[in-house]
Tab-separated table of C-alpha atoms in Angstrom:
chain	number	residue	atom	x	y	z
A	149	MET	CA	15.147	13.167	19.569
A	150	ALA	CA	17.791	12.959	16.869
A	151	LEU	CA	15.463	12.883	13.846
A	152	ASP	CA	13.590	15.934	15.108
A	153	ARG	CA	16.913	17.788	15.297
A	154	THR	CA	17.923	16.614	11.815
A	155	ILE	CA	14.683	17.927	10.323
A	156	LYS	CA	15.038	21.262	12.127
A	157	GLU	CA	18.615	21.635	10.871
A	158	LYS	CA	17.410	21.110	7.289
A	159	ILE	CA	14.678	23.724	7.749
A	160	SER	CA	17.084	26.195	9.370
A	161	LYS	CA	19.399	25.826	6.400
A	162	ASN	CA	16.889	25.722	3.519
A	163	GLY	CA	13.700	27.278	4.867
A	164	PRO	CA	10.294	25.573	5.281
A	165	ILE	CA	10.224	22.175	3.535
A	166	PRO	CA	7.365	20.456	1.658
A	167	PHE	CA	5.316	18.028	3.732
A	168	SER	CA	6.435	15.244	1.381
A	169	GLN	CA	10.069	15.899	2.302
A	170	PHE	CA	9.230	15.856	6.007
A	171	MET	CA	7.269	12.619	5.541
A	172	GLU	CA	10.119	11.001	3.614
A	173	MET	CA	12.462	11.648	6.530
A	174	ALA	CA	9.939	10.729	9.235
A	175	LEU	CA	9.079	7.378	7.686
A	176	TYR	CA	12.079	6.324	5.620
A	177	ASP	CA	15.238	7.803	7.137
A	178	PRO	CA	17.563	4.749	6.999
A	179	GLU	CA	18.573	5.048	10.645
A	180	LEU	CA	15.824	6.964	12.461
A	181	GLY	CA	12.702	6.690	10.293
A	182	PHE	CA	9.572	4.948	11.523
A	183	TYR	CA	9.977	1.962	9.183
A	184	THR	CA	13.382	1.078	10.577
A	185	ARG	CA	11.574	-0.226	13.692
A	186	GLY	CA	7.809	0.133	13.346
A	187	GLY	CA	5.252	-1.127	10.884
A	188	ALA	CA	2.745	-3.925	10.474
A	189	GLY	CA	2.364	-6.767	12.932
A	190	ARG	CA	0.505	-7.762	16.087
A	191	LYS	CA	3.481	-6.789	18.245
A	192	ARG	CA	4.174	-3.618	16.315
A	193	ASP	CA	1.978	-0.652	15.314
A	194	PHE	CA	-0.878	-1.734	13.064
A	195	ILE	CA	-2.443	-4.809	11.451
A	196	THR	CA	-2.705	-5.167	7.678
A	197	SER	CA	-4.538	-7.966	5.866
A	198	PRO	CA	-1.468	-10.282	5.668
A	199	GLU	CA	-0.856	-9.886	9.421
A	200	SER	CA	-4.449	-10.876	10.231
A	201	GLY	CA	-3.410	-14.476	9.500
A	202	PRO	CA	-2.600	-16.817	6.586
A	203	LEU	CA	-6.081	-16.693	5.022
A	204	PHE	CA	-5.358	-13.521	3.037
A	205	GLY	CA	-2.238	-15.120	1.554
A	206	LYS	CA	-4.215	-18.223	0.541
A	207	LEU	CA	-6.692	-16.033	-1.302
A	208	ILE	CA	-3.939	-14.084	-3.043
A	209	ALA	CA	-2.444	-17.431	-4.072
A	210	LYS	CA	-5.797	-18.308	-5.662
A	211	ALA	CA	-5.787	-14.975	-7.482
A	212	ILE	CA	-2.215	-15.583	-8.689
A	213	ASP	CA	-3.224	-18.906	-10.228
A	214	GLN	CA	-6.239	-17.295	-11.892
A	215	TRP	CA	-4.115	-14.486	-13.339
A	216	TRP	CA	-1.535	-17.015	-14.566
A	217	VAL	CA	-4.217	-18.994	-16.418
A	218	GLN	CA	-5.650	-15.792	-17.914
A	219	LEU	CA	-2.209	-15.044	-19.345
A	220	GLY	CA	-2.122	-18.470	-21.008
A	221	SER	CA	-0.134	-20.288	-18.274
A	222	PRO	CA	3.281	-18.967	-19.380
A	223	LYS	CA	6.402	-20.928	-18.420
A	224	ASN	CA	7.856	-17.819	-16.771
A	225	PHE	CA	5.534	-15.861	-14.520
A	226	THR	CA	6.441	-13.146	-11.975
A	227	PHE	CA	4.571	-12.031	-8.884
A	228	LEU	CA	6.154	-8.815	-7.624
A	229	GLU	CA	5.099	-7.544	-4.225
A	230	SER	CA	5.991	-3.873	-3.810
A	231	GLY	CA	6.435	-2.712	-0.227
A	232	ALA	CA	6.893	-6.307	0.922
A	233	ALA	CA	8.294	-5.435	4.391
A	234	SER	CA	9.634	-8.577	6.100
A	235	GLY	CA	7.765	-10.989	3.820
A	236	THR	CA	4.657	-11.946	5.820
A	237	LEU	CA	2.473	-12.128	2.703
A	238	ALA	CA	5.164	-14.005	0.770
A	239	ARG	CA	5.337	-16.706	3.444
A	240	SER	CA	1.575	-17.248	3.358
A	241	ILE	CA	1.447	-17.354	-0.433
A	242	LEU	CA	4.369	-19.759	-0.789
A	243	ARG	CA	2.864	-22.118	1.803
A	244	SER	CA	-0.273	-22.383	-0.348
A	245	GLU	CA	-0.889	-24.916	-3.100
A	246	LEU	CA	0.037	-22.958	-6.216
A	247	ALA	CA	-0.727	-24.451	-9.613
A	248	CYS	CA	1.796	-22.050	-11.141
A	249	ARG	CA	4.577	-22.849	-8.652
A	250	ASP	CA	7.000	-24.244	-11.255
A	251	ALA	CA	6.580	-21.111	-13.386
A	252	LEU	CA	6.544	-18.604	-10.532
A	253	GLU	CA	9.269	-16.166	-9.563
A	254	TYR	CA	8.394	-14.205	-6.441
A	255	ILE	CA	10.052	-10.784	-6.235
A	256	ALA	CA	9.796	-8.732	-3.038
A	257	VAL	CA	10.630	-5.046	-3.443
A	258	GLU	CA	11.398	-3.277	-0.168
A	259	THR	CA	13.442	-0.117	0.379
A	260	SER	CA	14.354	-0.912	4.000
A	261	GLU	CA	17.485	-3.051	4.277
A	262	ASN	CA	16.443	-4.161	7.773
A	263	GLN	CA	13.153	-5.471	6.418
A	264	ARG	CA	14.783	-7.146	3.408
A	265	ASN	CA	17.144	-9.026	5.726
A	266	ASN	CA	14.128	-10.708	7.352
A	267	GLN	CA	12.451	-11.851	4.142
A	268	PRO	CA	12.264	-15.591	3.359
A	269	PRO	CA	15.262	-16.930	1.401
A	270	GLU	CA	13.232	-18.526	-1.405
A	271	ILE	CA	12.150	-15.169	-2.841
A	272	LYS	CA	14.169	-12.618	-4.796
A	273	SER	CA	14.621	-9.570	-2.577
A	274	MET	CA	15.228	-6.178	-4.203
A	275	ALA	CA	15.437	-2.552	-3.093
A	276	GLU	CA	14.014	-1.189	-6.360
A	277	MET	CA	11.729	-2.304	-9.164
A	278	PRO	CA	13.337	-4.362	-11.929
A	279	LEU	CA	13.569	-2.804	-15.369
A	280	GLN	CA	11.104	-5.158	-17.049
A	281	ILE	CA	8.702	-8.015	-16.321
A	282	GLU	CA	7.443	-10.011	-19.292
A	283	ASN	CA	4.443	-11.799	-17.736
A	284	GLY	CA	3.149	-11.257	-14.257
A	285	ILE	CA	1.516	-9.229	-11.525
A	286	ILE	CA	2.748	-6.152	-9.653
A	287	PHE	CA	0.937	-6.113	-6.319
A	288	ALA	CA	0.946	-3.399	-3.633
A	289	ASN	CA	-0.960	-3.876	-0.391
A	290	GLU	CA	-1.188	-0.737	1.769
A	291	LEU	CA	1.848	0.832	0.133
A	292	LEU	CA	0.630	3.888	-1.744
A	293	ASP	CA	-0.978	5.444	1.360
A	294	ASN	CA	2.514	5.678	2.892
A	295	LEU	CA	4.236	7.267	-0.105
A	296	PRO	CA	5.127	10.921	0.615
A	297	PHE	CA	2.591	13.533	-0.476
A	298	ASP	CA	2.316	17.309	-0.365
A	299	ILE	CA	-0.595	19.170	1.241
A	300	TYR	CA	-2.475	22.194	-0.102
A	301	GLU	CA	-5.093	24.415	1.550
A	302	SER	CA	-7.677	26.481	-0.317
A	303	THR	CA	-7.787	30.259	0.118
A	304	ASP	CA	-10.508	32.916	0.100
A	305	ASP	CA	-9.473	34.136	-3.355
A	306	GLY	CA	-9.980	30.756	-5.034
A	307	ARG	CA	-6.363	29.625	-4.985
A	308	TRP	CA	-4.320	27.070	-3.071
A	309	ASN	CA	-1.542	27.574	-0.539
A	310	GLU	CA	1.026	24.874	0.069
A	311	VAL	CA	1.271	23.586	3.641
A	312	ARG	CA	4.993	23.363	4.428
A	313	VAL	CA	6.869	22.441	7.580
A	314	GLY	CA	8.769	25.186	9.387
A	315	ILE	CA	9.949	26.089	12.884
A	316	GLN	CA	8.326	28.326	15.480
A	317	ASN	CA	9.481	28.643	19.108
A	318	GLU	CA	11.857	25.724	18.465
A	319	ASN	CA	8.944	23.443	17.482
A	320	LEU	CA	8.003	22.073	14.085
A	321	THR	CA	4.969	23.911	12.757
A	322	GLU	CA	2.873	24.370	9.629
A	323	VAL	CA	3.691	27.255	7.307
A	324	LEU	CA	1.350	28.322	4.478
A	325	LEU	CA	3.127	29.459	1.310
A	326	THR	CA	1.824	30.459	-2.113
A	327	PRO	CA	3.164	27.914	-4.658
A	328	MET	CA	5.716	29.285	-7.111
A	329	GLY	CA	4.554	26.970	-9.906
A	330	ASN	CA	1.182	25.741	-11.140
A	331	GLN	CA	-1.757	25.415	-8.774
A	332	PRO	CA	-2.956	21.854	-8.085
A	333	GLY	CA	-5.956	20.958	-10.230
A	334	PHE	CA	-8.547	20.305	-7.511
A	335	SER	CA	-12.092	21.630	-7.655
A	336	LEU	CA	-12.579	24.400	-5.089
A	337	GLU	CA	-15.803	25.009	-3.177
A	338	LYS	CA	-14.721	26.992	-0.087
A	339	SER	CA	-11.637	28.205	1.756
A	340	GLY	CA	-9.793	26.225	4.422
A	341	VAL	CA	-10.139	22.867	2.650
A	342	ARG	CA	-7.044	20.665	2.616
A	343	VAL	CA	-6.078	18.108	-0.021
A	344	PRO	CA	-3.086	15.815	-0.577
A	345	PHE	CA	-1.143	16.004	-3.821
A	346	GLN	CA	0.043	12.410	-4.347
A	347	LYS	CA	2.883	12.733	-6.841
A	348	ALA	CA	4.892	9.814	-5.399
A	349	ALA	CA	1.896	7.475	-5.743
A	350	LYS	CA	1.429	8.554	-9.364
A	351	ASP	CA	5.151	8.109	-10.025
A	352	TRP	CA	5.008	4.600	-8.540
A	353	LEU	CA	2.116	3.692	-10.827
A	354	GLU	CA	3.913	5.047	-13.884
A	355	VAL	CA	6.973	2.932	-13.065
A	356	ALA	CA	4.850	-0.170	-12.430
A	357	LEU	CA	2.967	0.227	-15.708
A	358	SER	CA	6.183	0.776	-17.659
A	359	THR	CA	7.855	-2.239	-16.000
A	360	LEU	CA	5.165	-4.790	-16.808
A	361	LYS	CA	4.502	-5.987	-20.361
A	362	ASP	CA	1.618	-8.459	-19.887
A	363	GLY	CA	-0.465	-8.930	-16.746
A	364	ARG	CA	-1.858	-6.482	-14.249
A	365	VAL	CA	-0.980	-3.971	-11.581
A	366	VAL	CA	-3.060	-4.433	-8.420
A	367	VAL	CA	-3.271	-1.867	-5.606
A	368	VAL	CA	-5.095	-2.588	-2.328
A	369	ASP	CA	-5.520	0.418	-0.051
A	370	TYR	CA	-7.994	2.733	1.594
A	371	ALA	CA	-9.044	5.173	-1.062
A	372	VAL	CA	-11.530	7.863	-2.078
A	373	ASP	CA	-12.898	8.602	-5.525
A	374	GLN	CA	-11.437	12.099	-5.464
A	375	PHE	CA	-10.498	15.046	-3.250
A	376	PRO	CA	-11.697	17.280	-1.650
A	377	VAL	CA	-13.602	15.031	0.772
A	378	PRO	CA	-16.077	15.967	3.536
A	379	LEU	CA	-14.407	17.632	6.508
A	380	GLU	CA	-15.524	14.841	8.848
A	381	ARG	CA	-13.370	12.360	6.947
A	382	LYS	CA	-9.943	12.480	8.563
A	383	TRP	CA	-7.869	11.562	5.529
A	384	LEU	CA	-4.498	12.330	7.178
A	385	ARG	CA	-3.842	9.856	10.002
A	386	THR	CA	-0.998	8.681	12.208
A	387	TYR	CA	-0.656	5.334	14.011
A	388	ARG	CA	1.426	3.898	16.813
A	389	ASP	CA	0.866	0.809	18.975
A	390	HIS	CA	-2.411	0.043	17.146
A	391	GLN	CA	-3.880	3.433	18.014
A	392	GLN	CA	-4.413	6.639	16.068
A	393	THR	CA	-2.040	9.191	17.512
A	394	SER	CA	-1.286	12.897	17.519
A	395	HIS	CA	-0.345	15.456	14.877
A	396	PRO	CA	2.213	14.131	12.357
A	397	LEU	CA	4.735	16.879	13.161
A	398	LEU	CA	5.054	15.721	16.782
A	399	ASN	CA	7.879	13.251	17.515
A	400	PRO	CA	8.726	12.381	13.890
A	401	GLY	CA	9.996	8.866	13.381
A	402	THR	CA	7.858	7.364	16.160
A	403	LYS	CA	4.583	6.940	14.232
A	404	ASP	CA	3.155	5.943	10.889
A	405	ILE	CA	1.829	8.699	8.611
A	406	THR	CA	-0.839	7.675	6.140
A	407	CYS	CA	-3.379	9.129	3.738
A	408	ASP	CA	-6.411	8.041	1.710
A	409	ILE	CA	-5.430	7.304	-1.886
A	410	ASP	CA	-7.073	9.553	-4.465
A	411	ILE	CA	-8.279	7.279	-7.288
A	412	SER	CA	-8.802	10.253	-9.609
A	413	GLN	CA	-5.124	11.265	-9.252
A	414	LEU	CA	-4.041	7.728	-10.159
A	415	GLY	CA	-6.481	7.891	-13.055
A	416	HIS	CA	-4.451	10.758	-14.513
A	417	VAL	CA	-1.721	8.176	-15.130
A	418	ARG	CA	-4.082	5.538	-16.529
A	419	THR	CA	-7.756	4.765	-15.997
A	420	PRO	CA	-8.165	1.633	-13.848
A	421	THR	CA	-9.570	-1.497	-15.452
A	422	SER	CA	-11.617	-2.346	-12.364
A	423	ILE	CA	-12.325	-1.025	-8.858
A	424	GLN	CA	-13.882	-3.180	-6.129
A	425	THR	CA	-13.968	-3.173	-2.372
A	426	GLN	CA	-11.737	-5.756	-0.710
A	427	ARG	CA	-14.895	-7.398	0.619
A	428	GLU	CA	-16.299	-7.838	-2.896
A	429	TRP	CA	-12.955	-9.016	-4.252
A	430	LEU	CA	-12.373	-11.643	-1.565
A	431	LEU	CA	-15.928	-12.947	-1.850
A	432	ASP	CA	-15.347	-13.400	-5.584
A	433	LEU	CA	-12.144	-15.312	-4.786
A	434	GLY	CA	-14.086	-17.773	-2.623
A	435	ILE	CA	-13.279	-16.722	0.934
A	436	GLU	CA	-16.522	-18.242	2.226
A	437	ARG	CA	-15.635	-21.655	0.810
A	438	LEU	CA	-12.199	-21.536	2.449
A	439	VAL	CA	-13.786	-20.612	5.777
A	440	ASN	CA	-16.256	-23.505	5.542
A	441	GLU	CA	-13.433	-25.904	4.649
A	442	GLY	CA	-11.537	-24.627	7.684
A	443	LYS	CA	-14.492	-25.219	9.984
A	444	LYS	CA	-14.834	-28.806	8.708
A	445	TYR	CA	-11.121	-29.546	9.089
A	446	TRP	CA	-11.128	-28.184	12.630
A	447	LEU	CA	-14.090	-30.314	13.667
A	448	GLU	CA	-12.392	-33.403	12.260
A	449	ASN	CA	-9.067	-32.686	14.001
A	450	ALA	CA	-9.993	-30.748	17.150
A	451	HIS	CA	-9.222	-33.778	19.348
A	452	LYS	CA	-5.535	-33.577	18.356
A	453	PRO	CA	-5.023	-30.246	16.646
A	454	ASP	CA	-1.940	-29.605	14.555
A	455	LEU	CA	-0.828	-26.285	13.066
A	456	VAL	CA	-3.045	-26.781	10.020
A	457	ALA	CA	-6.085	-27.360	12.250
A	458	LEU	CA	-5.362	-24.281	14.350
A	459	GLU	CA	-4.993	-22.160	11.228
A	460	ALA	CA	-8.208	-23.630	9.850
A	461	ARG	CA	-10.058	-22.657	13.034
A	462	SER	CA	-8.708	-19.082	12.838
A	463	ARG	CA	-10.188	-18.556	9.371
A	464	VAL	CA	-13.507	-17.479	10.907
A	465	THR	CA	-12.053	-14.519	12.812
A	466	GLU	CA	-9.658	-13.703	9.987
A	467	SER	CA	-12.496	-13.563	7.463
A	468	GLU	CA	-14.525	-11.292	9.739
A	469	ALA	CA	-11.637	-8.804	9.796
A	470	LEU	CA	-10.911	-9.080	6.076
A	471	LEU	CA	-14.561	-8.571	5.098
A	472	ASP	CA	-15.429	-5.821	7.601
A	473	ALA	CA	-16.904	-3.053	5.464
A	474	GLU	CA	-15.868	-0.452	8.072
A	475	GLY	CA	-12.293	-1.765	8.180
A	476	LEU	CA	-10.156	-3.887	5.872
A	477	GLY	CA	-13.170	-4.963	3.822
A	478	GLY	CA	-13.789	-1.341	2.881
A	479	PHE	CA	-10.395	-0.985	1.216
A	480	LYS	CA	-10.406	-0.574	-2.565
A	481	VAL	CA	-8.819	-3.111	-4.904
A	482	ILE	CA	-7.753	-1.128	-7.977
A	483	GLU	CA	-6.510	-3.003	-11.046
A	484	TRP	CA	-4.865	-2.018	-14.307
A	485	GLU	CA	-4.747	-4.806	-16.894
A	486	LEU	CA	-1.898	-4.715	-19.405
A	487	LYS	CA	-1.719	-6.482	-22.747
A	488	SER	CA	1.144	-6.058	-25.151
A	489	SER	CA	0.317	-5.338	-28.747
A	490	PRO	CA	0.577	-8.490	-30.885
A	491	GLN	CA	3.376	-8.574	-33.406
A	492	ILE	CA	2.051	-8.146	-36.930
A	493	ALA	CA	3.929	-10.214	-39.478
A	494	GLN	CA	5.121	-8.250	-42.499
A	495	CYS	CA	5.106	-9.892	-45.903
A	496	ASN	CA	7.343	-8.929	-48.782
A	497	THR	CA	5.365	-8.237	-51.915
């Protein structure tokens, strides 16, 4: 396919490329990358929490109102969703009863022009982060796991080789090279262990923290405390048509490439304020009450169900998926709270 040829031409010209560069092309090439056609959705390649149904959006709306009140109910309040895709979460949130609606500006940041064109018109759609947000939330659901990362493999002599992408017998293949610069700072127990170096995720967090003045940055993703992880944990995964698929170098552009987020690497940027599982977080937000309300509404309207009644009935199955400790419920919700320093009045003496 065309993207495969493009990648091979780059390698033939420049030599083996970092895995992050391969991943950038495979996922985000503007014409042939995976996210020009694939992504989240029941009719696409995988289901994220927003695509499970509107319940997740209702709970995020509750969280938005809580965060707004914690900030003192400012007149101008921003909710920025990074990696917003076509706006599924935005639609669910904006359909909810928001106490902060009059103060709220919803910004959806999405690099794909095709995805931005499908976002709802009532939100502000952007390709990049704004320069500054005074009061608000920067929210990323299953974004950081898709940001390009490099891969390193430990050696017998206590060092790390970089896993690059090269060509052998006209096929894309892995090539192990000794890094020219500093070695990655992972603890080393034995040879043959692989780890991801998540520079793009750290860069995203640095930008988010520098953009926001007051509020919090919230990341929801599958994550580990730190690498290396046990060999049985397959931290590098690919998805297509709701199934895990083959090696990431095969048929680039046709599958998602994803990785567990390393909380310790993000902690090098700033230590998180709180870390919970999604299950714990949604229980704290009152998911059980919303499910019980849905059951009651359905029973009262089952004889002539409208859209609201059908959505209320679906809350049971949605909640089961969102709270599943082996699935979405096992994701980590990582938060960084930001408070600007108060201005200190100076007196002339």
